């Protein structure tokens, strides 16, 4: 038996390679990738270090490690990410949904009662936000918009897999284009990174998240301006706009919405203490 075929040896070698490639969580990533490549559980990896792993699984694991050494995120290698407790498929066409975005879900569920609601999700990507809200509130329904047709295909697959496809329509468009109804809730996690800062992000983000999902124009606020202007015409009386914002953007985004006649009716910080989600309603209700 060659030593390099055992769980312990594979993990040790992979950890070293990842560490040398400046991957921060080298031990965790090596373990997650070995679990995925081998089909073995976390417990098996710990309790059976001398177990020999099959050749085809080793080869798959080594391909995964090479990809991670190139700074491809583990979630992208696995093609799946957990969001609000549910598995979401991801592809190169969609933003890898972030834990921070769960703040929008929590704020929305706090603000809105459980009556049937009609939701518009602008820039749906993987569908993480709207699919989660519809799964949490089976009587709600909605429309998922994205400028990327490839992203909408992933959102559709997630809606199907998570059993809410009947509650959701899909619309390939620029923000509100060709939308012909009003909503109880407009929700969005739009691109909000100032354009030049995209090139300063980690390689994991810069090289693997689609830039159309990241860049919010010169100052990062372009999408908020478009959404604030459009929301005036697409919100039912008493309706909410709930948005994710970048760290430090709260004052600017509030001003953009105040200028269109909205008032702030809720906000929530992420686990890092940054105001991450803002909720607005019309001021003249
Ligand atoms: C930051 S990602 C958010 C994805 C997903 N909602 C999430 O929270 O994980 C922004 C999304 O907006 C889409 N997008 C960018 N510009 C757009 C536009 N002008 N109209 C519609 N969608 C747009 C991108 O394709 C991307 O899917």
XYZ file of C-alpha atoms and ligand atoms in Angstrom, residues 83 90 93-98 101-102 104 121-130 145-149 151-152 171-177 187-193 209-215 223 226-227 244, ligand 1:
80
model
C -27.937 29.771 1.866
C -23.998 27.980 -8.405
C -22.812 32.960 -14.384
C -23.954 33.759 -10.831
C -22.623 35.479 -7.751
C -21.735 32.945 -5.083
C -24.452 33.850 -2.510
C -22.942 35.315 0.661
C -27.208 38.422 2.186
C -29.156 36.385 4.744
C -32.073 40.755 3.769
C -36.297 40.398 -6.983
C -34.024 42.636 -9.059
C -30.724 40.984 -10.015
C -31.738 37.544 -8.816
C -28.499 35.699 -9.727
C -28.790 32.189 -8.254
C -32.238 33.155 -6.949
C -30.931 32.945 -3.373
C -33.106 35.801 -2.063
C -36.438 35.276 -3.787
C -35.286 39.601 -12.931
C -31.724 39.413 -14.190
C -29.810 40.949 -17.069
C -28.062 37.578 -17.471
C -30.062 34.807 -19.172
C -28.033 33.403 -14.328
C -31.808 33.016 -14.728
C -37.726 37.857 -16.589
C -34.522 38.495 -18.535
C -34.281 42.307 -18.451
C -32.533 45.437 -17.262
C -34.056 46.231 -13.838
C -37.774 47.177 -14.355
C -37.881 46.932 -18.168
C -35.950 43.220 -2.991
C -32.439 43.507 -4.386
C -28.804 42.792 -3.722
C -27.501 44.806 -6.664
C -23.873 45.160 -7.804
C -22.409 47.762 -5.408
C -18.610 47.678 -5.597
C -17.705 36.078 -9.445
C -19.137 37.623 -12.648
C -18.093 41.300 -12.821
C -21.613 42.280 -13.860
C -22.684 41.034 -10.420
C -20.031 43.126 -8.656
C -19.468 46.467 -10.362
C -27.912 50.404 -9.374
C -31.943 53.097 -11.018
C -33.871 51.068 -8.443
C -28.501 44.888 0.540
C -24.698 41.084 -6.449
S -25.473 39.988 -7.587
C -26.787 39.364 -6.562
C -27.232 37.977 -6.917
C -28.214 37.375 -5.903
N -29.418 38.189 -5.807
C -27.578 37.222 -4.554
O -27.895 38.032 -3.665
O -26.749 36.324 -4.346
C -26.260 41.141 -8.671
C -27.076 40.535 -9.816
O -27.605 41.642 -10.575
C -27.572 41.316 -11.954
N -27.548 42.592 -12.685
C -26.510 43.450 -12.851
N -26.893 44.525 -13.550
C -28.212 44.356 -13.832
C -29.192 45.147 -14.526
N -28.874 46.330 -15.068
N -30.455 44.667 -14.617
C -30.781 43.472 -14.075
N -29.908 42.680 -13.398
C -28.644 43.120 -13.285
C -26.311 40.490 -12.119
O -26.357 39.678 -13.277
C -26.293 39.682 -10.803
O -26.953 38.454 -10.973
